[in-house]
Each structure stands twice: as C-alpha cells, then as structure tokens.
XYZ file of C-alpha atoms in Angstrom:
561
model
C -8.330 14.369 35.010
C -5.555 16.341 33.239
C -3.189 12.712 32.808
C -6.113 11.798 31.148
C -7.028 14.691 28.333
C -5.727 13.291 25.843
C -7.673 9.830 25.332
C -10.518 11.800 25.901
C -9.665 15.003 22.748
C -8.728 11.404 20.780
C -13.137 10.097 21.103
C -13.502 14.554 20.726
C -11.576 17.023 19.340
C -13.170 16.350 16.164
C -10.576 18.826 14.046
C -8.309 16.418 15.210
C -6.322 14.152 12.999
C -5.444 12.294 15.264
C -9.386 11.693 16.638
C -9.892 11.914 11.837
C -7.361 8.375 12.114
C -8.999 6.928 15.007
C -12.990 7.539 14.261
C -11.476 5.121 10.516
C -9.463 2.399 12.421
C -12.120 1.700 14.779
C -15.288 2.001 12.673
C -13.284 0.060 9.795
C -11.830 -2.671 12.485
C -14.776 -3.548 14.401
C -17.127 -3.969 11.253
C -14.792 -6.208 9.016
C -14.541 -7.813 12.658
C -17.963 -8.165 13.054
C -18.400 -9.294 8.737
C -16.975 -12.340 9.722
C -19.819 -13.797 12.331
C -22.287 -15.884 10.953
C -25.961 -16.818 10.859
C -27.669 -19.254 8.952
C -24.154 -19.785 7.752
C -23.892 -16.039 5.541
C -21.964 -13.264 6.594
C -22.330 -10.372 5.694
C -18.840 -9.166 4.476
C -16.831 -6.194 5.031
C -20.476 -4.306 4.532
C -20.786 -4.337 7.835
C -18.144 -1.162 8.268
C -20.407 1.037 7.076
C -23.146 -0.621 10.278
C -19.982 -0.041 12.455
C -19.721 3.622 10.746
C -23.980 4.126 10.849
C -23.384 3.495 15.530
C -19.863 5.601 15.261
C -21.985 8.314 13.986
C -25.584 7.729 15.882
C -23.103 8.140 19.080
C -21.302 11.271 17.486
C -18.354 9.894 17.247
C -17.946 11.881 13.907
C -15.244 14.526 12.685
C -16.048 17.645 9.458
C -18.094 16.746 7.260
C -14.819 17.968 4.722
C -13.389 14.932 5.811
C -16.126 12.782 5.640
C -17.305 13.819 2.069
C -13.317 12.883 0.675
C -12.637 10.161 2.849
C -16.262 9.050 1.185
C -15.444 10.020 -2.337
C -11.372 8.732 -2.637
C -12.871 5.556 -1.135
C -14.825 5.035 -3.959
C -13.619 5.964 -7.107
C -10.301 3.401 -5.809
C -13.018 0.844 -5.458
C -14.298 1.121 -8.632
C -11.450 1.793 -10.180
C -10.379 -1.595 -9.345
C -13.042 -3.910 -10.344
C -12.610 -2.085 -14.225
C -9.599 -3.201 -13.735
C -8.943 -6.670 -12.898
C -12.450 -7.048 -14.407
C -11.630 -5.765 -18.428
C -9.475 -8.163 -19.873
C -12.726 -10.711 -19.956
C -15.066 -7.610 -20.563
C -16.344 -8.010 -24.230
C -14.717 -11.384 -24.256
C -18.396 -12.307 -21.436
C -20.518 -11.219 -24.971
C -19.514 -14.735 -26.120
C -22.786 -16.439 -27.841
C -24.095 -18.056 -24.504
C -23.076 -14.931 -23.024
C -24.942 -12.874 -24.919
C -28.374 -14.875 -23.972
C -26.983 -14.179 -19.533
C -25.898 -10.759 -19.816
C -29.450 -9.221 -21.676
C -31.192 -11.725 -19.121
C -28.932 -9.648 -16.147
C -29.809 -6.807 -17.931
C -33.401 -7.603 -17.386
C -33.138 -8.383 -14.492
C -31.715 -4.383 -13.144
C -34.229 -3.305 -14.636
C -37.051 -5.532 -13.251
C -35.793 -4.734 -9.790
C -36.083 -0.777 -11.405
C -39.701 -1.751 -11.617
C -41.155 -3.418 -8.965
C -39.177 -0.076 -7.024
C -42.049 2.276 -9.060
C -43.773 -0.207 -8.431
C -43.700 0.625 -4.283
C -42.967 3.587 -4.934
C -46.175 4.564 -6.411
C -47.884 2.055 -3.768
C -46.650 2.752 -0.703
C -44.747 6.053 0.165
C -46.219 9.685 -0.384
C -45.437 10.895 -3.944
C -45.104 14.806 -2.800
C -42.214 14.616 -0.782
C -38.817 14.947 -2.637
C -37.409 12.756 0.057
C -39.273 9.400 -0.894
C -37.754 8.694 -4.216
C -34.243 9.373 -3.709
C -34.962 7.394 -0.432
C -36.202 4.078 -2.192
C -32.820 4.749 -4.188
C -31.436 4.013 -1.181
C -34.075 0.625 -0.841
C -33.049 -0.619 -4.233
C -29.304 -0.383 -3.517
C -29.858 -2.164 -0.710
C -32.460 -4.880 -1.567
C -29.581 -6.027 -4.863
C -26.126 -5.616 -1.920
C -24.591 -3.107 -5.077
C -22.834 -0.207 -2.867
C -21.063 0.939 -5.869
C -24.401 2.208 -7.450
C -24.774 3.939 -3.634
C -22.482 5.514 -4.431
C -23.777 7.012 -7.620
C -26.590 7.600 -6.699
C -25.543 9.787 -3.650
C -23.115 11.945 -5.506
C -25.786 11.905 -8.384
C -29.194 13.921 -5.239
C -25.838 15.887 -4.736
C -25.336 17.873 -8.037
C -29.283 17.778 -7.989
C -30.261 18.258 -4.598
C -26.223 20.205 -3.028
C -26.749 19.921 1.009
C -30.013 18.860 1.711
C -29.900 15.492 -0.215
C -31.601 13.069 1.836
C -29.338 10.461 3.858
C -30.242 7.612 1.836
C -28.300 5.415 3.270
C -29.689 4.433 5.931
C -32.229 2.949 3.029
C -29.797 0.831 2.182
C -28.764 -0.113 5.387
C -32.052 -1.278 5.970
C -32.241 -3.371 3.035
C -29.367 -4.685 2.217
C -28.987 -7.389 5.503
C -32.546 -9.005 3.685
C -31.067 -8.016 0.542
C -28.005 -10.487 1.519
C -30.646 -13.653 2.536
C -33.254 -12.549 -0.031
C -30.691 -13.041 -2.569
C -30.212 -17.127 -1.627
C -34.161 -17.483 -0.785
C -35.111 -17.067 -4.213
C -32.426 -19.169 -5.741
C -33.433 -21.888 -3.285
C -36.462 -21.047 -4.182
C -36.203 -21.570 -7.886
C -34.954 -24.388 -7.797
C -37.904 -26.359 -7.089
C -39.844 -23.466 -9.519
C -37.603 -25.468 -11.798
C -37.355 -28.708 -9.898
C -34.306 -28.814 -10.536
C -32.057 -31.950 -9.700
C -28.770 -31.341 -8.431
C -27.443 -34.072 -9.692
C -28.412 -34.657 -13.052
C -26.933 -31.032 -12.946
C -24.114 -31.866 -11.867
C -23.952 -34.323 -13.895
C -24.406 -32.717 -18.206
C -22.021 -30.224 -16.654
C -19.364 -33.383 -16.789
C -21.024 -33.416 -19.880
C -20.299 -30.480 -20.974
C -16.379 -29.746 -19.482
C -15.119 -30.109 -22.738
C -16.672 -27.514 -24.327
C -15.044 -24.844 -24.750
C -12.690 -26.310 -28.124
C -11.500 -23.462 -29.455
C -9.307 -21.898 -27.166
C -8.689 -24.858 -25.198
C -4.697 -26.841 -26.745
C -4.917 -29.540 -27.485
C -0.264 -31.770 -27.310
C -0.140 -34.514 -29.913
C 2.668 -36.279 -32.010
C 2.259 -37.264 -35.554
C 4.050 -39.092 -38.843
C 3.210 -37.449 -41.734
C 1.830 -39.599 -43.601
C -0.040 -37.180 -46.011
C 2.417 -37.882 -49.944
C 0.917 -34.138 -50.740
C 3.153 -32.883 -48.321
C 5.848 -34.198 -49.715
C 8.361 -31.309 -50.558
C 6.552 -28.316 -48.943
C 6.503 -26.046 -46.491
C 5.005 -25.076 -43.056
C 4.683 -21.927 -44.226
C 2.301 -23.500 -46.910
C 0.469 -26.674 -44.772
C -0.584 -23.722 -42.622
C -2.566 -22.377 -45.915
C -3.606 -25.715 -46.724
C -5.689 -26.482 -44.364
C -6.884 -23.654 -43.158
C -6.258 -23.724 -39.550
C -3.860 -22.410 -36.633
C -2.013 -25.369 -34.976
C 1.933 -24.987 -33.742
C 4.578 -27.471 -35.893
C 6.635 -27.625 -31.440
C 9.381 -30.449 -33.457
C 10.196 -32.228 -36.165
C 12.631 -35.354 -36.620
C 13.594 -36.729 -40.285
C 16.506 -38.866 -40.853
C 16.985 -38.866 -36.613
C 17.535 -35.090 -36.466
C 15.401 -33.432 -33.779
C 14.697 -29.238 -35.570
C 12.466 -27.031 -33.994
C 10.466 -26.207 -37.694
C 10.236 -22.812 -38.881
C 7.876 -20.724 -41.952
C 10.783 -22.304 -44.649
C 10.548 -25.879 -42.710
C 10.371 -28.806 -45.130
C 7.863 -31.873 -44.847
C 9.256 -35.228 -46.109
C 6.273 -38.832 -45.826
C 7.594 -40.252 -42.622
C 8.502 -36.998 -40.777
C 7.829 -37.481 -37.102
C 7.069 -33.884 -35.009
C 5.111 -33.188 -31.877
C 1.994 -29.880 -32.629
C -0.123 -28.102 -30.318
C -4.043 -27.459 -32.367
C -6.819 -26.485 -30.480
C -9.456 -29.019 -29.949
C -12.155 -28.337 -31.654
C -9.067 -29.237 -34.512
C -7.688 -31.798 -33.366
C -9.441 -33.851 -35.820
C -9.072 -32.102 -38.453
C -4.719 -32.162 -38.857
C -4.673 -35.215 -37.565
C -6.938 -36.379 -41.255
C -4.663 -33.428 -42.521
C -1.284 -34.105 -41.912
C -1.156 -37.769 -40.827
C -1.689 -41.029 -37.653
C -0.880 -39.646 -34.262
C 2.706 -41.404 -33.090
C 4.944 -42.105 -29.851
C 7.621 -40.463 -29.823
C 10.046 -40.077 -28.045
C 11.760 -36.668 -27.683
C 14.391 -37.364 -24.780
C 16.326 -39.621 -26.633
C 17.086 -38.297 -29.601
C 20.156 -37.055 -31.163
C 19.743 -33.034 -30.212
C 16.971 -32.969 -26.959
C 15.086 -30.137 -26.352
C 13.666 -28.299 -23.580
C 9.766 -27.188 -23.232
C 10.197 -24.368 -20.009
C 6.675 -22.233 -19.266
C 7.905 -18.113 -19.313
C 6.589 -15.265 -17.491
C 6.216 -11.741 -19.263
C 7.898 -9.856 -16.717
C 9.350 -7.015 -19.941
C 7.312 -4.159 -20.655
C 8.421 -4.167 -24.037
C 6.431 -7.278 -24.851
C 3.143 -5.781 -23.468
C 0.553 -6.366 -26.748
C 3.246 -7.338 -28.803
C 1.632 -10.453 -30.252
C 2.708 -13.222 -31.199
C 3.023 -13.823 -34.775
C 5.879 -10.685 -34.567
C 7.116 -12.329 -32.209
C 8.933 -14.786 -34.862
C 10.512 -16.527 -32.203
C 11.422 -19.492 -34.221
C 12.440 -17.715 -37.096
C 14.916 -15.618 -34.808
C 15.567 -17.364 -31.181
C 14.604 -20.882 -33.065
C 11.449 -21.581 -30.461
C 7.874 -22.512 -30.674
C 5.585 -20.747 -28.362
C 2.855 -23.998 -27.945
C 0.058 -21.926 -25.063
C 0.180 -18.959 -22.724
C -1.849 -19.407 -19.525
C -3.805 -16.514 -18.665
C -5.679 -15.503 -15.679
C -5.860 -19.801 -14.935
C -6.846 -20.081 -18.609
C -4.934 -22.185 -21.169
C -5.177 -20.826 -24.606
C -3.904 -21.946 -27.679
C -0.680 -19.481 -28.489
C -3.136 -18.107 -32.416
C 0.022 -15.671 -34.043
C -2.488 -13.082 -33.600
C -3.023 -14.009 -29.694
C -1.088 -10.783 -28.142
C 0.919 -10.991 -24.794
C 0.238 -9.209 -21.824
C 2.425 -8.691 -18.622
C 1.834 -11.407 -16.816
C 0.732 -14.323 -19.188
C 2.321 -17.746 -18.489
C 4.076 -19.174 -21.371
C 5.028 -22.284 -22.787
C 8.232 -22.125 -24.891
C 9.637 -25.123 -26.861
C 13.127 -26.090 -27.539
C 16.747 -26.004 -27.910
C 17.071 -25.519 -23.574
C 19.624 -22.254 -24.916
C 16.826 -21.551 -27.291
C 14.188 -20.876 -24.116
C 16.839 -19.147 -22.076
C 17.145 -16.591 -24.549
C 14.027 -15.976 -24.502
C 13.111 -16.520 -21.107
C 15.481 -13.324 -21.019
C 13.955 -11.699 -23.082
C 10.493 -11.536 -21.996
C 11.719 -11.099 -17.940
C 10.573 -13.749 -16.464
C 11.038 -12.033 -13.443
C 8.061 -12.862 -10.814
C 9.727 -10.940 -7.685
C 9.079 -7.868 -10.507
C 4.954 -8.889 -10.032
C 4.469 -8.362 -7.010
C 5.056 -4.262 -7.211
C 1.965 -2.524 -8.674
C 2.144 -0.670 -11.266
C 0.966 2.536 -9.846
C 1.805 4.998 -12.375
C -0.868 2.987 -14.612
C -3.990 3.390 -11.734
C -3.989 6.960 -10.445
C -3.824 8.003 -14.808
C -6.282 5.624 -14.978
C -8.034 7.479 -11.895
C -7.361 11.032 -14.014
C -8.207 10.041 -16.664
C -11.432 8.069 -15.017
C -12.351 11.568 -13.060
C -12.034 14.238 -16.745
C -13.977 11.403 -18.355
C -16.725 11.090 -15.862
C -16.773 15.365 -15.977
C -18.143 15.271 -19.100
C -21.842 15.742 -20.086
C -22.414 13.042 -22.090
C -25.802 14.170 -23.654
C -25.093 17.907 -24.826
C -26.627 20.760 -22.727
C -28.102 18.882 -19.657
C -24.228 19.383 -17.434
C -25.939 16.731 -15.138
C -25.704 14.298 -17.724
C -22.287 12.914 -16.588
C -21.107 9.102 -15.508
C -18.848 10.651 -12.121
C -16.663 9.843 -9.389
C -18.666 6.383 -10.298
C -18.924 5.951 -13.565
C -15.972 7.475 -15.098
C -13.343 5.962 -13.811
C -15.009 1.899 -13.880
C -15.208 2.790 -17.988
C -11.145 4.110 -17.863
C -11.009 1.027 -16.094
C -12.642 -1.729 -17.851
C -11.604 0.047 -21.323
C -7.413 0.392 -19.334
C -7.717 -3.547 -18.720
C -8.464 -4.235 -21.992
C -6.325 -1.781 -24.120
C -4.610 -0.358 -22.025
C -1.106 -2.062 -24.150
C -1.737 -1.085 -27.364
C -0.321 2.109 -25.497
C 2.399 0.808 -23.203
C 0.141 1.293 -20.506
C 1.459 -1.874 -17.865
C -2.262 -3.462 -16.003
C -0.792 -5.775 -14.564
C -1.788 -6.053 -11.571
C -1.223 -9.369 -8.711
C -4.944 -10.765 -7.405
C -3.590 -9.525 -3.608
C -3.114 -6.379 -4.498
C -6.096 -5.642 -6.445
C -8.413 -6.957 -3.693
C -6.498 -4.628 -1.496
C -6.535 -1.944 -3.131
C -10.510 -2.392 -3.646
C -10.993 -3.509 -0.397
C -9.523 -0.161 1.512
C -11.545 2.287 -0.757
C -14.778 0.236 0.167
C -14.409 0.577 3.984
C -12.886 3.832 3.449
C -16.926 4.375 1.155
C -18.949 2.641 3.571
C -17.843 4.117 6.957
C -17.614 6.610 6.250
C -21.294 6.910 5.002
C -22.591 5.488 8.177
C -21.025 7.294 10.046
C -22.789 10.641 8.002
C -25.892 7.816 7.980
C -25.549 7.889 11.670
C -26.822 10.416 13.074
C -30.862 10.234 11.893
C -30.678 6.005 11.568
C -32.771 5.551 14.182
C -35.579 7.893 13.966
C -36.285 6.581 10.529
C -36.066 3.495 11.811
C -38.389 3.945 14.923
C -39.928 6.758 13.513
C -40.272 6.835 10.007
C -40.304 4.183 7.474
C -37.718 1.399 7.962
C -39.730 -1.302 7.738
C -41.223 -0.576 5.218
C -38.339 0.032 3.418
C -37.083 -3.593 3.900
C -40.934 -4.914 3.129
C -40.205 -3.083 -0.157
C -36.572 -3.657 -0.660
C -36.888 -8.015 -0.015
C -39.274 -7.522 -2.620
C -37.225 -5.583 -4.547
C -34.729 -8.490 -3.293
C -36.527 -11.140 -4.744
C -39.313 -10.574 -7.411
C -37.282 -10.828 -10.079
C -35.105 -13.610 -9.622
C -39.172 -15.679 -8.618
C -39.515 -14.119 -12.956
C -36.315 -14.143 -14.595
C -34.997 -17.990 -13.553
C -37.436 -19.437 -14.876
C -37.025 -18.185 -18.036
C -33.079 -18.670 -18.203
C -34.739 -22.454 -17.197
C -37.077 -22.858 -19.379
C -36.178 -21.284 -22.663
C -33.025 -20.657 -23.037
C -32.109 -24.422 -21.286
C -29.472 -23.076 -18.943
C -27.873 -25.071 -15.787
C -28.832 -24.536 -12.339
C -25.462 -23.566 -11.643
C -24.563 -21.241 -14.140
C -28.142 -19.448 -13.389
C -27.487 -19.638 -10.066
C -23.985 -17.688 -10.930
C -25.058 -15.128 -13.284
C -28.384 -13.533 -10.576
C -25.421 -14.016 -7.828
C -23.311 -12.154 -10.560
C -26.165 -9.236 -11.275
C -26.491 -8.258 -8.305
C -22.629 -8.332 -7.632
C -23.247 -10.650 -4.283
C -20.470 -12.160 -2.962
C -21.967 -14.290 -0.508
C -24.864 -16.188 -3.157
C -22.086 -16.726 -5.352
C -20.276 -18.721 -1.714
C -23.663 -20.661 -1.546
C -24.397 -21.840 -5.324
C -20.459 -23.172 -5.875
C -20.655 -24.937 -1.288
C -23.590 -27.239 -4.035
C -21.460 -27.296 -6.674
C -18.163 -29.150 -7.725
C -18.149 -27.878 -10.659
C -17.224 -23.792 -12.218
C -20.338 -22.883 -13.828
C -21.807 -20.545 -10.409
C -17.732 -18.540 -11.051
C -18.737 -18.590 -14.886
C -22.155 -17.346 -14.599
C -21.559 -15.042 -11.997
C -17.255 -13.428 -14.131
C -20.094 -13.281 -17.743
C -22.834 -10.762 -15.607
C -20.237 -8.602 -13.489
C -19.039 -6.467 -15.422
C -21.366 -5.180 -17.836
C -24.239 -5.408 -14.309
C -21.295 -3.408 -12.348
C -21.471 -0.734 -14.875
C -25.671 -1.246 -15.582
C -26.224 -0.529 -11.344
C -23.327 1.945 -11.126
C -24.841 3.540 -14.638
C -29.475 3.130 -13.142
C -28.199 4.509 -10.362
C -27.579 8.094 -12.287
C -30.297 7.986 -14.666
C -33.133 7.853 -11.653
C -32.019 10.304 -9.795
C -30.903 12.974 -12.697
C -34.424 12.245 -14.490
C -37.009 11.421 -11.548
C -34.991 12.724 -8.336
C -34.727 16.692 -9.360
C-alpha cells in the first residue's frame, strides 16, 4: 500500500504543487479532447473544459480556493488581452459606412439579450431572492456563449457580494450547449423568415466582390499624351490631379529610371503606375492611355521584391517620411497587412509584420530590404515585453473608478486589459511598442488563458452544479437561456435584411460575431464560398466583445448590489 501512496497523494493532497498541476492538466486535456466530439456537426471546442472542471469539482478533485482564484483571473487577463491585441489594428476602421450600421445592429442585439434576460427574470423567478438575478446573469452569458463576459460578471459579483457571491458558472454551463445550437438554429430560421435563396446571395456577393475600390491597388502602364504635362514635375502632376498614385518607373528616350518628386514628364514617356481602383479612370484620363511595356528588356532592368518589415525602428513611420524614392531610388507600390493589399499612400504608417512591394534597381532594392529588416525569423519571437507592459497598464486602468465617487464602477481585470490591448494594438507604434505577434503565438497565449479560466471556474462550480440542475432551477436556466439566445436574432435579423438590405451571409457573420461564437461562424462559412461571413464577424466582434464585458459589470454593479 505504501508503494502507491505517492500516487494517492498526487490526487488527494490539495496543498501539493504536483497535485494542482495534475488537476489542471487532467481537466484541460480531458476537456479539450471531449470538445472535439461533434454532435450534428457541431462541437463545443475548448468550452468543454468548463464541463470537465465541473465533473472534477463535483467529485472533490479540487485545489485551494486562492489558487483557483489566481489561475482564473490570470487566465482571464491573458485571454482578453490577446483578443484586444489582435482586433486592435482594425477596431476603429470597422466603423465605416456599412460598419456603423452593422455595429449598431450588433449593439441593439446585445441590448435585446439583456432585456429578454430581465423579462425572464421577472416572469419566472422570485425577485426577493438576491441570488436569482446573479444566476440569470450567468444564464445570459451562457446563452450568448461569451466567456469573457462571465469572467467580468464573476469579478464584479465578488466586489459587490464578496465570498457570498453565487457560482454563476453553474447557470452558464446549463445555458451554454443550447446557446451554441440556438444561435445556429436561429440563423437557419432567419433564412426561411426572409425567404433567402443561397445561390442568389452568392451571386450578389460576386457582383460586389470588387466593391472596395478605395484601398485595392491597381497596376498599369501608361503613355504620357497630355500635352499639358510637358515639362511638369511628378510633384506638380500629383497636385494637379489631386489623386494618390505611385509612379514606380519611367521610360524616357530609351532609358529606364525610378522617378522622384522632381522627375520631369515629357509627352511620349512610358511609365508604370499603381493607384487605387477608385482612382484608376481619373489617372488614365489625365495622363494618357494604357499600353504594354516590356520592362525586363530595357537598358536598366528593374527588380520588384516583397520585403517584410521587421526592424522596429520603422514601426509607425509613414511612407512619405521615409523618402524611399529620393534616398534609395526605389518606390513602394503596395503594402500587405493581415492578408489584405493596401495602396501605398504617403500617409500610410508602416507596422512591423507588413509586407511591402518595392520596385527599383536590384542593388537598391536589396539595400532597402536590409534597412527594413526582411527577417521572417524575427517575427517568430513574440514581443513579451509589450504584452506584459500592456497587462500592467490594463490592470491599473481597470482598477480606476470611471465615475468619481463610485469606487465599484470600474472596468476591472477583464475590461481594463481589453481596452488597453485594443489601444496598444492600434496606436502602440506611436510609443515605440512593437505589437506584432504571429497568429499562432496569439492563439496559443489566448487559448492557454481561456482553458485556465474555464478549468478554474468549472472546478469551483462543480461542488454545487449537480444540486443546481436536479434540485434547483437548472432546467429553467436552459429554457430562459434558449429564449435569450433566439428571440433577439429573430427580431434583429429581418431588420438587417429588409430595412438595411444586408446580404444573408453578412448577417450570419454579424450574428456569430455579436455572440462571439466561432461554431456559428464555422456554420456560416460552410454554406458560403465567399468571405462575407468572416467580414461580418470581424466587423462587429471587437465592439461586441467590449460591450459584452462592460455590460456584464454594469448589470452586476447596478442591479445586484
């Protein structure tokens, strides 16, 4: 018996570090593997870690409460910060013309979720019981499948009720599975309510595929035929035309050169030009017709090379301030950022991780490549200092009351790091903070934070979960959670379709993004060959995540105190 005592201690000695590590390893591994099992083509993913933790907690496989609280809070901070860092660069740009409408619909959807929750609370529960409303908050965040919101509500509850705060993760766990199915089911129902034909929606997307003409670069070769341009400099032509374009090379009297602002135009010159698709016709009309030119067989062949910006010194520097054409004899024609080609306007600030297309003499292009870094290996190393500086600032910011005289009104450990991460992701380059992180590194840190949070919440909730489901209001949480999930989609979906004329696939992506639900996005992607679901998802996701976290705290602080 003594020979296996060490094994028994490993699973029973809750004060042992080895026991705590074993607990988290078992809960996370089991939860992740079970989460891969699909039912009707849908899986719960890493969220199953929550259920694995509940089972462990129910059978007494647990850890000291201070350890569970630390792992829960640290995991939540890491999770929301990496989300903010990823969405930060596109957060403010998501508020374009169509983006404002989509985000407005998403915000309305979030408010409707809250209104339905309160409606269910007053209709089905005893309002004199102080625990019922917090449990409905847990149901709300299970119904909308938003884990950071659960974390924010948990933290706010502890600040209001202390150690007497209820385990709202039990209600969250009751509502979550049907929440995932309800989002997809309501999206399918919306298709029949609005009489949508998927083939027609695909055809409409095809017709709109070239709609983003303001950023998409267009390359062409022109011959100068406008006699007015004779003797004018490139700088003057830019001012006359009042359109952004980049002249990458020019052929004059059989000689190829890289033009600068002082280059003089002559009738008959041939040039390679890049502009946005929106400006294409205006540039052609002003300079001259498009032609075919064999640049490789001229007296001075030019090289074009895609260079990766990895030198932190250039983070945040605008292309205009770098004077590549004047100082190095090369021109930048376009920039690829997050997989999207952007026209290289002089006002565009570079960021570490950008891929820039540079045209010019081969030796000059190589010099620019060396200057910008062009070392892909450098991008593989995450910028740990930026992450933890951001976490520190986020915790400080989240601890500040945002209404003077009301110390409980603060963003907390979830909202503070999220907002700081968004701001750093967007404006960090102005403070010499390199925020670039590879997608795999971001996902790894985010997932580690998420599973630590889910495991901790599940283990803590496990002791009371069985009683909640069998003897408490578990089934009522399931029912009310389903109503919270479905009713707002059925209301907002037709409005988005009929009033604002959004494509069905964009609406499906918007719904998935508002509910921050990857399985719903996966379903939308499975029925659409275009990027519309992903565009709708990413447009509303940042604001939705922020509002979910913020409203979780506001509900608790205003109504559960």
